[in-house]
CSV table of C-alpha atoms and ligand atoms in Angstrom, one decimal:
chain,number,residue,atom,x,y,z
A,6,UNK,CA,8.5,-29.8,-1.5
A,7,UNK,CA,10.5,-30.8,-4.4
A,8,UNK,CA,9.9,-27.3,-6.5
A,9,UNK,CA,11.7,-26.6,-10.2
A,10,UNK,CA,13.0,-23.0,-10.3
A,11,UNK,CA,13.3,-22.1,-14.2
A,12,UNK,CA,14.8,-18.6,-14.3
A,13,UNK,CA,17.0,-19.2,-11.1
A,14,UNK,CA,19.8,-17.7,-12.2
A,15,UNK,CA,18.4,-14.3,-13.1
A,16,UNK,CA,17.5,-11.6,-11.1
A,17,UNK,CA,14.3,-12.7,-9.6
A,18,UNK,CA,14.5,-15.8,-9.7
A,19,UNK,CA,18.2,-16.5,-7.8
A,20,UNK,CA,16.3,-14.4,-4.6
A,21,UNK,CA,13.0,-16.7,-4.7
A,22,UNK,CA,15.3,-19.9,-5.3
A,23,UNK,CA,17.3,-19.0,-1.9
A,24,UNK,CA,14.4,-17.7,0.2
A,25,UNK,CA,12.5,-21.4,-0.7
A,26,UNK,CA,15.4,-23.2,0.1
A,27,UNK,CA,15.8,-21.6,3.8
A,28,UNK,CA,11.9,-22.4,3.8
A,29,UNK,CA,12.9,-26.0,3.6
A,30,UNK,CA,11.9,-27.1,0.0
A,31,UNK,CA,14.6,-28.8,-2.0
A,32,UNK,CA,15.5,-26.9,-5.4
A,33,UNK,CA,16.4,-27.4,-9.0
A,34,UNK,CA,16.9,-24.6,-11.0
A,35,UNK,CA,16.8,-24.7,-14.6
A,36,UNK,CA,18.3,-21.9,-17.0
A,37,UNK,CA,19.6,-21.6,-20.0
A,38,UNK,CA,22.4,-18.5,-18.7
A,39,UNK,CA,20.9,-16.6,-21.8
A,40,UNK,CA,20.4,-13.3,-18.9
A,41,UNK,CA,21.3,-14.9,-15.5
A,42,UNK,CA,24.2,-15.7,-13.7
A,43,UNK,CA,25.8,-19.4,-12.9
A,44,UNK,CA,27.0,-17.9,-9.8
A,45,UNK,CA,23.8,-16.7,-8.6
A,46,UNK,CA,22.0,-19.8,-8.0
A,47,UNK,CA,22.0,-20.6,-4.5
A,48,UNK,CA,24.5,-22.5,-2.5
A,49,UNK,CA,22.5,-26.1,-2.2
A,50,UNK,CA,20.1,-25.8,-5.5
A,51,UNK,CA,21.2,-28.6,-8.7
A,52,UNK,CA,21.7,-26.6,-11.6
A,53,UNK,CA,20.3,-27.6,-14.7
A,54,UNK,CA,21.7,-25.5,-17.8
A,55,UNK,CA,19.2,-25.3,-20.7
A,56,UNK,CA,16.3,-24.1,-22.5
A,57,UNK,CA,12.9,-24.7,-20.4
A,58,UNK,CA,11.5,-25.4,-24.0
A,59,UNK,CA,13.6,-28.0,-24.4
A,60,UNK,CA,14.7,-29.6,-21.1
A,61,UNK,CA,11.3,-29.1,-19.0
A,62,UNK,CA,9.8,-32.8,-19.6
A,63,UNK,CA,13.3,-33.9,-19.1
A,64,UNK,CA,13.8,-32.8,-15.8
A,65,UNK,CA,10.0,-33.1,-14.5
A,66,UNK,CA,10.2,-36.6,-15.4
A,67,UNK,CA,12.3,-37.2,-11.9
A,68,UNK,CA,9.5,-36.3,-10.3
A,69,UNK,CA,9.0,-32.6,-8.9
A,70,UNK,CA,6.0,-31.1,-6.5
A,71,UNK,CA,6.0,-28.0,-8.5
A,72,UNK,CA,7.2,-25.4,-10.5
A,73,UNK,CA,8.1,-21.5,-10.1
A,74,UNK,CA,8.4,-20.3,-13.9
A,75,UNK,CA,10.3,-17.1,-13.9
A,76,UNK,CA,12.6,-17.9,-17.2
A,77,UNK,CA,11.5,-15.3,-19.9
A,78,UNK,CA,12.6,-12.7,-22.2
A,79,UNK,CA,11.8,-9.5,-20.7
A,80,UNK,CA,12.8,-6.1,-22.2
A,81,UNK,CA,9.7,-4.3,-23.4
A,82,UNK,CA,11.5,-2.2,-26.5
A,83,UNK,CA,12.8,-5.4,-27.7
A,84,UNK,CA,9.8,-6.9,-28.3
A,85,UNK,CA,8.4,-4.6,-29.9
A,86,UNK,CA,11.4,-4.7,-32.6
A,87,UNK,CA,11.6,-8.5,-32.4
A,88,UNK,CA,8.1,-9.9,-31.3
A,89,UNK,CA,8.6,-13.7,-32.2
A,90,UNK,CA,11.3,-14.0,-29.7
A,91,UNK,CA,8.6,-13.5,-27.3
A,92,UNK,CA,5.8,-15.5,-28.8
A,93,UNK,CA,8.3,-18.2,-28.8
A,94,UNK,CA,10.4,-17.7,-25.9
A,95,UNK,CA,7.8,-16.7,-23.7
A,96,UNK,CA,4.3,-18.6,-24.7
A,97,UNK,CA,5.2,-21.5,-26.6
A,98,UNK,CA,8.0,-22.1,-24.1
A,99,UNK,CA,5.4,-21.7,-21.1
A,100,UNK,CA,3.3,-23.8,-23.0
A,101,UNK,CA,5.7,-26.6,-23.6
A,102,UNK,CA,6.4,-26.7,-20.0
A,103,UNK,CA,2.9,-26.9,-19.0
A,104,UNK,CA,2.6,-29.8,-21.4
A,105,UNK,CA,5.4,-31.3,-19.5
A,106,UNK,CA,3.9,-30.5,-16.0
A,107,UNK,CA,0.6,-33.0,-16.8
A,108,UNK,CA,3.0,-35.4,-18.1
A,109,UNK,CA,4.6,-36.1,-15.0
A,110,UNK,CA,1.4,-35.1,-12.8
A,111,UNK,CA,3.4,-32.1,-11.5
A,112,UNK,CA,0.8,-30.1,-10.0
A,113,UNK,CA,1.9,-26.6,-8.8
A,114,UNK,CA,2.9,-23.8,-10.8
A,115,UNK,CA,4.0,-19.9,-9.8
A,116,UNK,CA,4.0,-17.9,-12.8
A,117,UNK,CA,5.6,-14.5,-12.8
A,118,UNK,CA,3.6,-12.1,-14.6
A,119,UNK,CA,3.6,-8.1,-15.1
A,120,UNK,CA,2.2,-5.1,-14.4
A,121,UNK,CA,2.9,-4.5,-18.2
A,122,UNK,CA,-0.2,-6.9,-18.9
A,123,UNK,CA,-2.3,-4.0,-17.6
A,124,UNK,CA,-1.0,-1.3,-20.5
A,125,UNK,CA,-2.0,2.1,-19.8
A,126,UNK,CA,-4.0,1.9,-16.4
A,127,UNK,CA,-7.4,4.3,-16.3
A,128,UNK,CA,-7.1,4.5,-12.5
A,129,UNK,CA,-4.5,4.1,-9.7
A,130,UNK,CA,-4.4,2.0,-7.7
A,131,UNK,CA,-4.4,-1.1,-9.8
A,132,UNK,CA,-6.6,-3.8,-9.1
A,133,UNK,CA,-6.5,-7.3,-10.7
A,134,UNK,CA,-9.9,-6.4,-12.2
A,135,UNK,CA,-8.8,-3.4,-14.1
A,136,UNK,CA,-8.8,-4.1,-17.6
A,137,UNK,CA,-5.8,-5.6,-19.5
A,138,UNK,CA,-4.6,-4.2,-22.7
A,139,UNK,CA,-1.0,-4.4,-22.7
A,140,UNK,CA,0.6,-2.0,-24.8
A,141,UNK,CA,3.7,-3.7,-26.0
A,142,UNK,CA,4.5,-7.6,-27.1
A,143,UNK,CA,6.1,-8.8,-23.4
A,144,UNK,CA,3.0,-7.6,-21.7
A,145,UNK,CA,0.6,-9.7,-24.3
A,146,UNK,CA,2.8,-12.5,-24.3
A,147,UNK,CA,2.5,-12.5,-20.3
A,148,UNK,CA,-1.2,-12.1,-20.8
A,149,UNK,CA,-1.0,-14.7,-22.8
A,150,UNK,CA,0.6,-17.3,-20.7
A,151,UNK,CA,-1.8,-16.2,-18.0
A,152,UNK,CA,-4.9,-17.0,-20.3
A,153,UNK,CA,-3.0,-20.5,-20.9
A,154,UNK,CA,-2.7,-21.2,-17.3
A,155,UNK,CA,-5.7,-20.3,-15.9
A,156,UNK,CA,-7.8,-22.8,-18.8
A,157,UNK,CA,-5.0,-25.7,-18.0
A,158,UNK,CA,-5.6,-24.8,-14.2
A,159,UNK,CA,-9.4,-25.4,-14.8
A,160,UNK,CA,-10.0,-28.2,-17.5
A,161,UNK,CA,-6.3,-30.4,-16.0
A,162,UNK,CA,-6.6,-29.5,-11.8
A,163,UNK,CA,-3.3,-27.3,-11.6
A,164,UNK,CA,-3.2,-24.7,-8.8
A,165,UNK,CA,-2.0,-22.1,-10.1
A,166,UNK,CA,-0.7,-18.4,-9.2
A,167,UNK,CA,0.3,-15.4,-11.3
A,168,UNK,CA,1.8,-12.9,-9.3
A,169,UNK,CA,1.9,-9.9,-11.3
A,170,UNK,CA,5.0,-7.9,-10.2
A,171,UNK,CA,5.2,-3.7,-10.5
A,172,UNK,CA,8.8,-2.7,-10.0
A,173,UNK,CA,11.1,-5.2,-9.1
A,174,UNK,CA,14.3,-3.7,-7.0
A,175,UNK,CA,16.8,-4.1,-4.1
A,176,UNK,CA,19.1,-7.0,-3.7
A,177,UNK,CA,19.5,-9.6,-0.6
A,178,UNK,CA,21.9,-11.7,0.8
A,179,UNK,CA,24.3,-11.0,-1.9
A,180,UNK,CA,22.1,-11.1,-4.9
A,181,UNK,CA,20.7,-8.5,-7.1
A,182,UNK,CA,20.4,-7.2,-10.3
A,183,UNK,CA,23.1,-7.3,-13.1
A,184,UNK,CA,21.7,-7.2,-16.7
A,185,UNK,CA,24.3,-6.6,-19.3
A,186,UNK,CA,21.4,-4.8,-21.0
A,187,UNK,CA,19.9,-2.8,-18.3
A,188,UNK,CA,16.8,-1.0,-18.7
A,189,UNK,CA,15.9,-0.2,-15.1
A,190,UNK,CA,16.1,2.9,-13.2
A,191,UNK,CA,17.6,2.1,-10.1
A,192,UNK,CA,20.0,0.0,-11.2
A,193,UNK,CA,21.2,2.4,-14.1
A,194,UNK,CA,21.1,5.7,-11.5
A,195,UNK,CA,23.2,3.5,-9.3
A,196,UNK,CA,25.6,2.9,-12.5
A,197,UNK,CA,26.0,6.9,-12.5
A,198,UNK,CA,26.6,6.8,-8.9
A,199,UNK,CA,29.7,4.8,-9.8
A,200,UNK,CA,31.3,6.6,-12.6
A,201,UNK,CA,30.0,4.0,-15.2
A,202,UNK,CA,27.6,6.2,-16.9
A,203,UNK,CA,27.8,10.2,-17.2
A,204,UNK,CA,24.4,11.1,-16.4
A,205,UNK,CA,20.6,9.5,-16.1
A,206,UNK,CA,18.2,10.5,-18.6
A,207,UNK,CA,14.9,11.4,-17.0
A,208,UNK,CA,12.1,10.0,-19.6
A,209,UNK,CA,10.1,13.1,-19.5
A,210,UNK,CA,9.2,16.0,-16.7
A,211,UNK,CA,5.9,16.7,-18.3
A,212,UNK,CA,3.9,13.8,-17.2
A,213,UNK,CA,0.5,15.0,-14.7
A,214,UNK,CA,2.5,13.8,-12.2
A,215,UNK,CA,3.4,16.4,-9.1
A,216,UNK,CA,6.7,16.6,-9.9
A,217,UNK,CA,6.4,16.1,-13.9
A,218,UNK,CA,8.2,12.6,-14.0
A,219,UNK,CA,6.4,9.2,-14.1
A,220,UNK,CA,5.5,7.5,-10.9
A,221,UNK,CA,6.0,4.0,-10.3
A,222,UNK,CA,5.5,1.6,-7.3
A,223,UNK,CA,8.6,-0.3,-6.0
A,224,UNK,CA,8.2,-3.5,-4.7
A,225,UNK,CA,11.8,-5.1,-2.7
A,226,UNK,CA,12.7,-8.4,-4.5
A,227,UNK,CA,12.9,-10.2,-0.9
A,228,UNK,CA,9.0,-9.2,-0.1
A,229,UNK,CA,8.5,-10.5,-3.6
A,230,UNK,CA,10.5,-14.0,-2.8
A,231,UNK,CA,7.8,-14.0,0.5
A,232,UNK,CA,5.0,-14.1,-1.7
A,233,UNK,CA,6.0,-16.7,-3.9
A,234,UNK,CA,6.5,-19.2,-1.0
A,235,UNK,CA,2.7,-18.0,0.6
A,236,UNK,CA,1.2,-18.7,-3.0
A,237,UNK,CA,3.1,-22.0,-3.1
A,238,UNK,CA,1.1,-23.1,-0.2
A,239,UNK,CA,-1.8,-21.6,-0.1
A,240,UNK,CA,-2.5,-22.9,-3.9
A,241,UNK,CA,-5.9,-24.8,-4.8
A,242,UNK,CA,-6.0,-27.6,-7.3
A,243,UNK,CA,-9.0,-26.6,-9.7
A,244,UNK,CA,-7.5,-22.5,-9.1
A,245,UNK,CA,-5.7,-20.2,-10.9
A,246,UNK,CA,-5.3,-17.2,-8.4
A,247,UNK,CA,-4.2,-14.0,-9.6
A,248,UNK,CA,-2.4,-11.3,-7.2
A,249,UNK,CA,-0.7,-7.4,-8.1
A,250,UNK,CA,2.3,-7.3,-6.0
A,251,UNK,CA,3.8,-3.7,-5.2
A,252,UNK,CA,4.1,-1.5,-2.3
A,253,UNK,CA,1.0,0.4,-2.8
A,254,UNK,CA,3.1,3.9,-2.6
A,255,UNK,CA,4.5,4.9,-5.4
A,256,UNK,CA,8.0,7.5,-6.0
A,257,UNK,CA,8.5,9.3,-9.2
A,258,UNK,CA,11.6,8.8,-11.3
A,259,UNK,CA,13.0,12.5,-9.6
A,260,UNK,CA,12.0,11.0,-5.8
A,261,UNK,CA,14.2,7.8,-7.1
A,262,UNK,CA,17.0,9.8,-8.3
A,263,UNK,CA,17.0,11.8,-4.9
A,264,UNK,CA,17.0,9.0,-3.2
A,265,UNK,CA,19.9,7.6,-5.0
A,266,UNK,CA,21.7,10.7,-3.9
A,267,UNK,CA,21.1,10.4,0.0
A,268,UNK,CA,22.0,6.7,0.0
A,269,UNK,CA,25.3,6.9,-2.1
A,270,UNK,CA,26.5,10.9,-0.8
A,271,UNK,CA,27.1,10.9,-4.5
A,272,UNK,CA,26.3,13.8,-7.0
A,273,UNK,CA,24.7,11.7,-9.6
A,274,UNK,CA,24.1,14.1,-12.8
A,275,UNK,CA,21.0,14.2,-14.4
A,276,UNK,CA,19.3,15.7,-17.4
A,277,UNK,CA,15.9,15.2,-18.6
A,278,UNK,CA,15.1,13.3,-22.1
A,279,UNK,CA,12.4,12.7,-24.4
A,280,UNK,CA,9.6,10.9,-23.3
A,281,UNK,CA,9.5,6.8,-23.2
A,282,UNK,CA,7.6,5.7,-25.8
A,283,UNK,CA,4.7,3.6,-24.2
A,284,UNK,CA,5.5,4.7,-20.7
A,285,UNK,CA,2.6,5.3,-18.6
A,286,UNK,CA,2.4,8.1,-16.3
A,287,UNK,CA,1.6,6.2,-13.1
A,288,UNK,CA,1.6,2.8,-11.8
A,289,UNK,CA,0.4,2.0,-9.0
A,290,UNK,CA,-0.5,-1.6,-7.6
A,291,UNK,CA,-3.5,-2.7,-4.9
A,292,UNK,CA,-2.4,-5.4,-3.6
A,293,UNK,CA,-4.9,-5.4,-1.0
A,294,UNK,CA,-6.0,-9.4,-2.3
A,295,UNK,CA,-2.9,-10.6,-2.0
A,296,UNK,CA,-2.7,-8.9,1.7
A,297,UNK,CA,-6.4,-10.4,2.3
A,298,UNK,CA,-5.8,-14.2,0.6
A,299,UNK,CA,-2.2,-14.6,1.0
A,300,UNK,CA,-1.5,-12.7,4.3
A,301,UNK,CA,1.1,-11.0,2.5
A,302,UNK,CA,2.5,-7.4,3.8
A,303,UNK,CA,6.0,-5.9,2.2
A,304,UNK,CA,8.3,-5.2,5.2
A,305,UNK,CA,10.8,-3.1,3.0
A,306,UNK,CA,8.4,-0.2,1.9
A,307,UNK,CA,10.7,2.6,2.0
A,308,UNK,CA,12.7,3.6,-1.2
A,309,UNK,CA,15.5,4.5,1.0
A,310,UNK,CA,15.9,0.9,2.0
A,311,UNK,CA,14.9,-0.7,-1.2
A,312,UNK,CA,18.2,1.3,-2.6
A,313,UNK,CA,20.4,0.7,0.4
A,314,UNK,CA,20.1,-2.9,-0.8
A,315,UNK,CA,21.0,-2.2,-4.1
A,316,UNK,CA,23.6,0.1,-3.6
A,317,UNK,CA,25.0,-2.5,-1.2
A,318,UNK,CA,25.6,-5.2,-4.1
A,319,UNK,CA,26.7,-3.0,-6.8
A,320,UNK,CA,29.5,-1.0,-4.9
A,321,UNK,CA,31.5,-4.0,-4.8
A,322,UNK,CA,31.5,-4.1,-8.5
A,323,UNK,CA,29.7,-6.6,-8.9
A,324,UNK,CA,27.6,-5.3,-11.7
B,408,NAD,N1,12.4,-7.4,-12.8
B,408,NAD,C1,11.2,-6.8,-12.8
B,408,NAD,O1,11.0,-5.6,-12.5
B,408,NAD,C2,10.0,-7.6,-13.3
B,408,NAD,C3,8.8,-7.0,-13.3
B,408,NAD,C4,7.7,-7.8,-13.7
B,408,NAD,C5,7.8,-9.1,-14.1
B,408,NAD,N2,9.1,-9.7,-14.1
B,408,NAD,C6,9.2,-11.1,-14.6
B,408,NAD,O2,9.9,-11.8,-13.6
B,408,NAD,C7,10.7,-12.8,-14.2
B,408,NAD,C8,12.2,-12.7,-13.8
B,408,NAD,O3,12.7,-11.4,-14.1
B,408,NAD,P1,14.2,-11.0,-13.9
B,408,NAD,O4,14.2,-9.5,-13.8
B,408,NAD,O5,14.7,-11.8,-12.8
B,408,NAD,O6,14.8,-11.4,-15.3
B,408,NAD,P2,16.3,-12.1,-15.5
B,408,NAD,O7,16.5,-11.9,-17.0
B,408,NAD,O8,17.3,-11.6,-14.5
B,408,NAD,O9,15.9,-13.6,-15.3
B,408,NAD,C9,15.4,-14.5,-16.2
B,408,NAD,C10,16.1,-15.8,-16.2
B,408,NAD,O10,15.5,-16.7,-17.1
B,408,NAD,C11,16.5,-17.3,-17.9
B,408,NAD,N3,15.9,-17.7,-19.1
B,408,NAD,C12,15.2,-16.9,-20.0
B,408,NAD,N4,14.7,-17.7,-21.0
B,408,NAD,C13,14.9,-19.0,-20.7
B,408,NAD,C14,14.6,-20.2,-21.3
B,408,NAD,N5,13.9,-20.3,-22.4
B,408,NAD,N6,15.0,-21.4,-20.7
B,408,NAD,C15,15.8,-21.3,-19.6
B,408,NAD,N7,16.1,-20.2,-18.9
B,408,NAD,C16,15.7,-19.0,-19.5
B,408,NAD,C17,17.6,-16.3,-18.0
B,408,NAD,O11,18.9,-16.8,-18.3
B,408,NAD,C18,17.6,-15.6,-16.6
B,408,NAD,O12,18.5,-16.3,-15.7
B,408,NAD,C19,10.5,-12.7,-15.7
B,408,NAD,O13,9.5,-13.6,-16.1
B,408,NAD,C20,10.0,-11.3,-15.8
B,408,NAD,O14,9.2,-11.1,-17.0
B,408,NAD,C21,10.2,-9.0,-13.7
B,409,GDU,O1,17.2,5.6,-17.7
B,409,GDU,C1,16.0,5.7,-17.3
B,409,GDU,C2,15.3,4.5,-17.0
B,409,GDU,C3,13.9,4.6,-16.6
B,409,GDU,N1,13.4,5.8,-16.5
B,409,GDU,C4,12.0,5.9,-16.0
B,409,GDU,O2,11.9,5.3,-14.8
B,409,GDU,C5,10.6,4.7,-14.6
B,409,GDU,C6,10.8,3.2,-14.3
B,409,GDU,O3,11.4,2.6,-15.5
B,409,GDU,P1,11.9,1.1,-15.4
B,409,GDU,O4,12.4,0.7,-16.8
B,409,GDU,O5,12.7,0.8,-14.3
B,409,GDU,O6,10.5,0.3,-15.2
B,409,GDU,P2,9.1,0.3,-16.0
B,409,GDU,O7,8.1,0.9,-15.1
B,409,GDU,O8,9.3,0.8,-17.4
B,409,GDU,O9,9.0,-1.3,-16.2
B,409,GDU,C7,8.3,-2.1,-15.3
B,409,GDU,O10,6.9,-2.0,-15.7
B,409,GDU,C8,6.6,-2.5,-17.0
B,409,GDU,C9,5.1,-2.3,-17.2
B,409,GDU,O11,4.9,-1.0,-17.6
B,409,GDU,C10,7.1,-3.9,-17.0
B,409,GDU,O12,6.3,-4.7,-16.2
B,409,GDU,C11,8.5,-4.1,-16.7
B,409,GDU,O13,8.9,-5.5,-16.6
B,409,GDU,C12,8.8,-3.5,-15.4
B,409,GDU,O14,10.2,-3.5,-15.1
B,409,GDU,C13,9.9,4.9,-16.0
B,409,GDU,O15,9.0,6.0,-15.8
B,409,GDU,C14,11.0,5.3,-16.9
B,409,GDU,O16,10.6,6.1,-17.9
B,409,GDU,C15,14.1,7.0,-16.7
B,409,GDU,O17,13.6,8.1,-16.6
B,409,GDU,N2,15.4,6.9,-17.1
């Protein structure tokens, strides 16, 4: 297939973009470089620099097979201190590019959504029918999109996917995470591995949690990539399918930290903080549909590894 990758230079987006490529599908990515990387985008993908608001019909208009949308704004505290930037960035520019997808009869679409659309969860594990009441702007606005896609998916034919991601970590084949604002554990514990930060704050060690700090699931980035090229073909015109993606297992902030430690031999101070502000205690994802629809089973399911891989990329400073 001929696929459009918008986001391919971020995180995410650059791991999905290489794994579909060594699937056999040819790739343009388009990205405005406003959080990703040129150099990330895959050896043998066009890159197209520029806003997916403004350059989607563009592009589409050379005729594509489908589209993987992973281009968004995506740091929860600042949208709540500057919501508009992701009404506009992430649902009118979503919207815009479905617009430009019926246009040129582009059919396809994988959408990455958020465990943040599911706010604070009243049981664990999640499933995709647990109610959804995000608790900050980027999880509405994902909502949001979500809601668009699944009425253009019905009433216009798309075949659609939202794979809603939990913790996103590890690197492969070279590429990883490197947000000049990073908000992420590992990525920041691994930054006090390496002298670059004096300690990690632990958010809180009073959660109901068995060891006091919050519990999250960590899914490897290269599982994730898998997914996206099952959902790609196992899509149905008519469909919007909606899938958790995580481990099922989740490791709390102190398991994290510990693991950190093994994987690096380093000391890595910490000192516990105040409390997140919206940060649930646990998160947890089912993915048993995606397992059951998609055939979809994370290989990398031990923290240990998922931070090998991360630890890999960043020691050569790349970071
Ligand atoms: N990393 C996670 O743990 C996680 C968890 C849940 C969901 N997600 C979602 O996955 C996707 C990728 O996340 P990531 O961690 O790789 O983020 P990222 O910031 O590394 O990647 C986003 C990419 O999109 C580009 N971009 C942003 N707005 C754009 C626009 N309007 N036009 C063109 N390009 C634009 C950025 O330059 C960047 O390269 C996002 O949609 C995010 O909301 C990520
Ligand atoms: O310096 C830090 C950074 C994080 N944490 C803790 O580590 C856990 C993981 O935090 P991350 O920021 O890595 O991830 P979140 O669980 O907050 O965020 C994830 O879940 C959100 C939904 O709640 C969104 O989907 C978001 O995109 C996704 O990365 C949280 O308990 C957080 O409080 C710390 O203790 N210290």
């Amino acid at each position: 297939m001929k696929l459009l990758v918008t986001g391919g230079a971020g995180y995410v987006g650059s791991v999905c973009a290489a794994r579909l490529l060594e699937a056999g599908h040819q790739v343009v990515v388009l990205d405005d470089l406003s959080t990703g990387h040129a150099d990330a985008v895959p050896e043998g993908c066009r890159l197209v620099t520029g806003d997916v608001a403004e350059r989607a019909g563009e592009v589409l208009a050379e005729g594509f097979d489908g589209v993987l949308h992973f281009a968004a704004k995506s740091l929860v505290a600042e949208s709540m201190r500057d919501p508009a930037r992701y009404w506009h960035g992430n649902v009118l520019t979503s919207v815009r590019l479905l617009d430009a997808m019926r246009e040129h009869g582009v059919t396809r679409i994988v959408f990455s959504s958020t465990a943040a659309v599911y706010g604070q969860p009243e049981s664990v594990p999640i499933t995709e029918e647990a109610p959804t009441r995000p608790t900050n702007p980027y999880g509405a606005t994902k909502l949001a999109i979500d809601h668009a896609i699944t009425s253009y998916a019905t009433a216009y034919g798309l075949a659609a996917t939202s794979l809603r991601y939990f913790n996103v970590a590890g690197a492969h084949d070279g590429l990883g995470e490197r947000h000049t604002v990073e908000t992420h554990l590992i990525p920041i514990v691994l930054e006090a591995a390496r002298g670059l930060r004096e300690q990690v704050h632990i958010a809180g060690d009073d959660w109901p949690t068995p060891d006091g700090t919050c519990v999250r699931d960590y899914i490897h980035v290269r599982d994730l990539a898998e997914a996206h090229v099952l959902a790609l073909e196992k899509s149905l015109p008519g469909n919007h399918r909606i899938y958790n993606l995580g481990n099922g297992t989740g490791f709390s902030v102190r398991q994290v930290i510990d693991a950190c430690r093994d994987v690096t031999g380093r000391r890595i101070p910490a000192e516990v903080a105040e409390r997140r502000l919206g940060d649930p205690a646990t998160l947890v994802a089912s993915s048993e549909r995606a397992q059951q629809e998609l055939g979809w089973y994370p290989q990398r399911r031990e923290i240990e590894e998922i931070v090998r891989d991360a630890w890999e990329f960043v020691r050569d400073d790349r970071g």
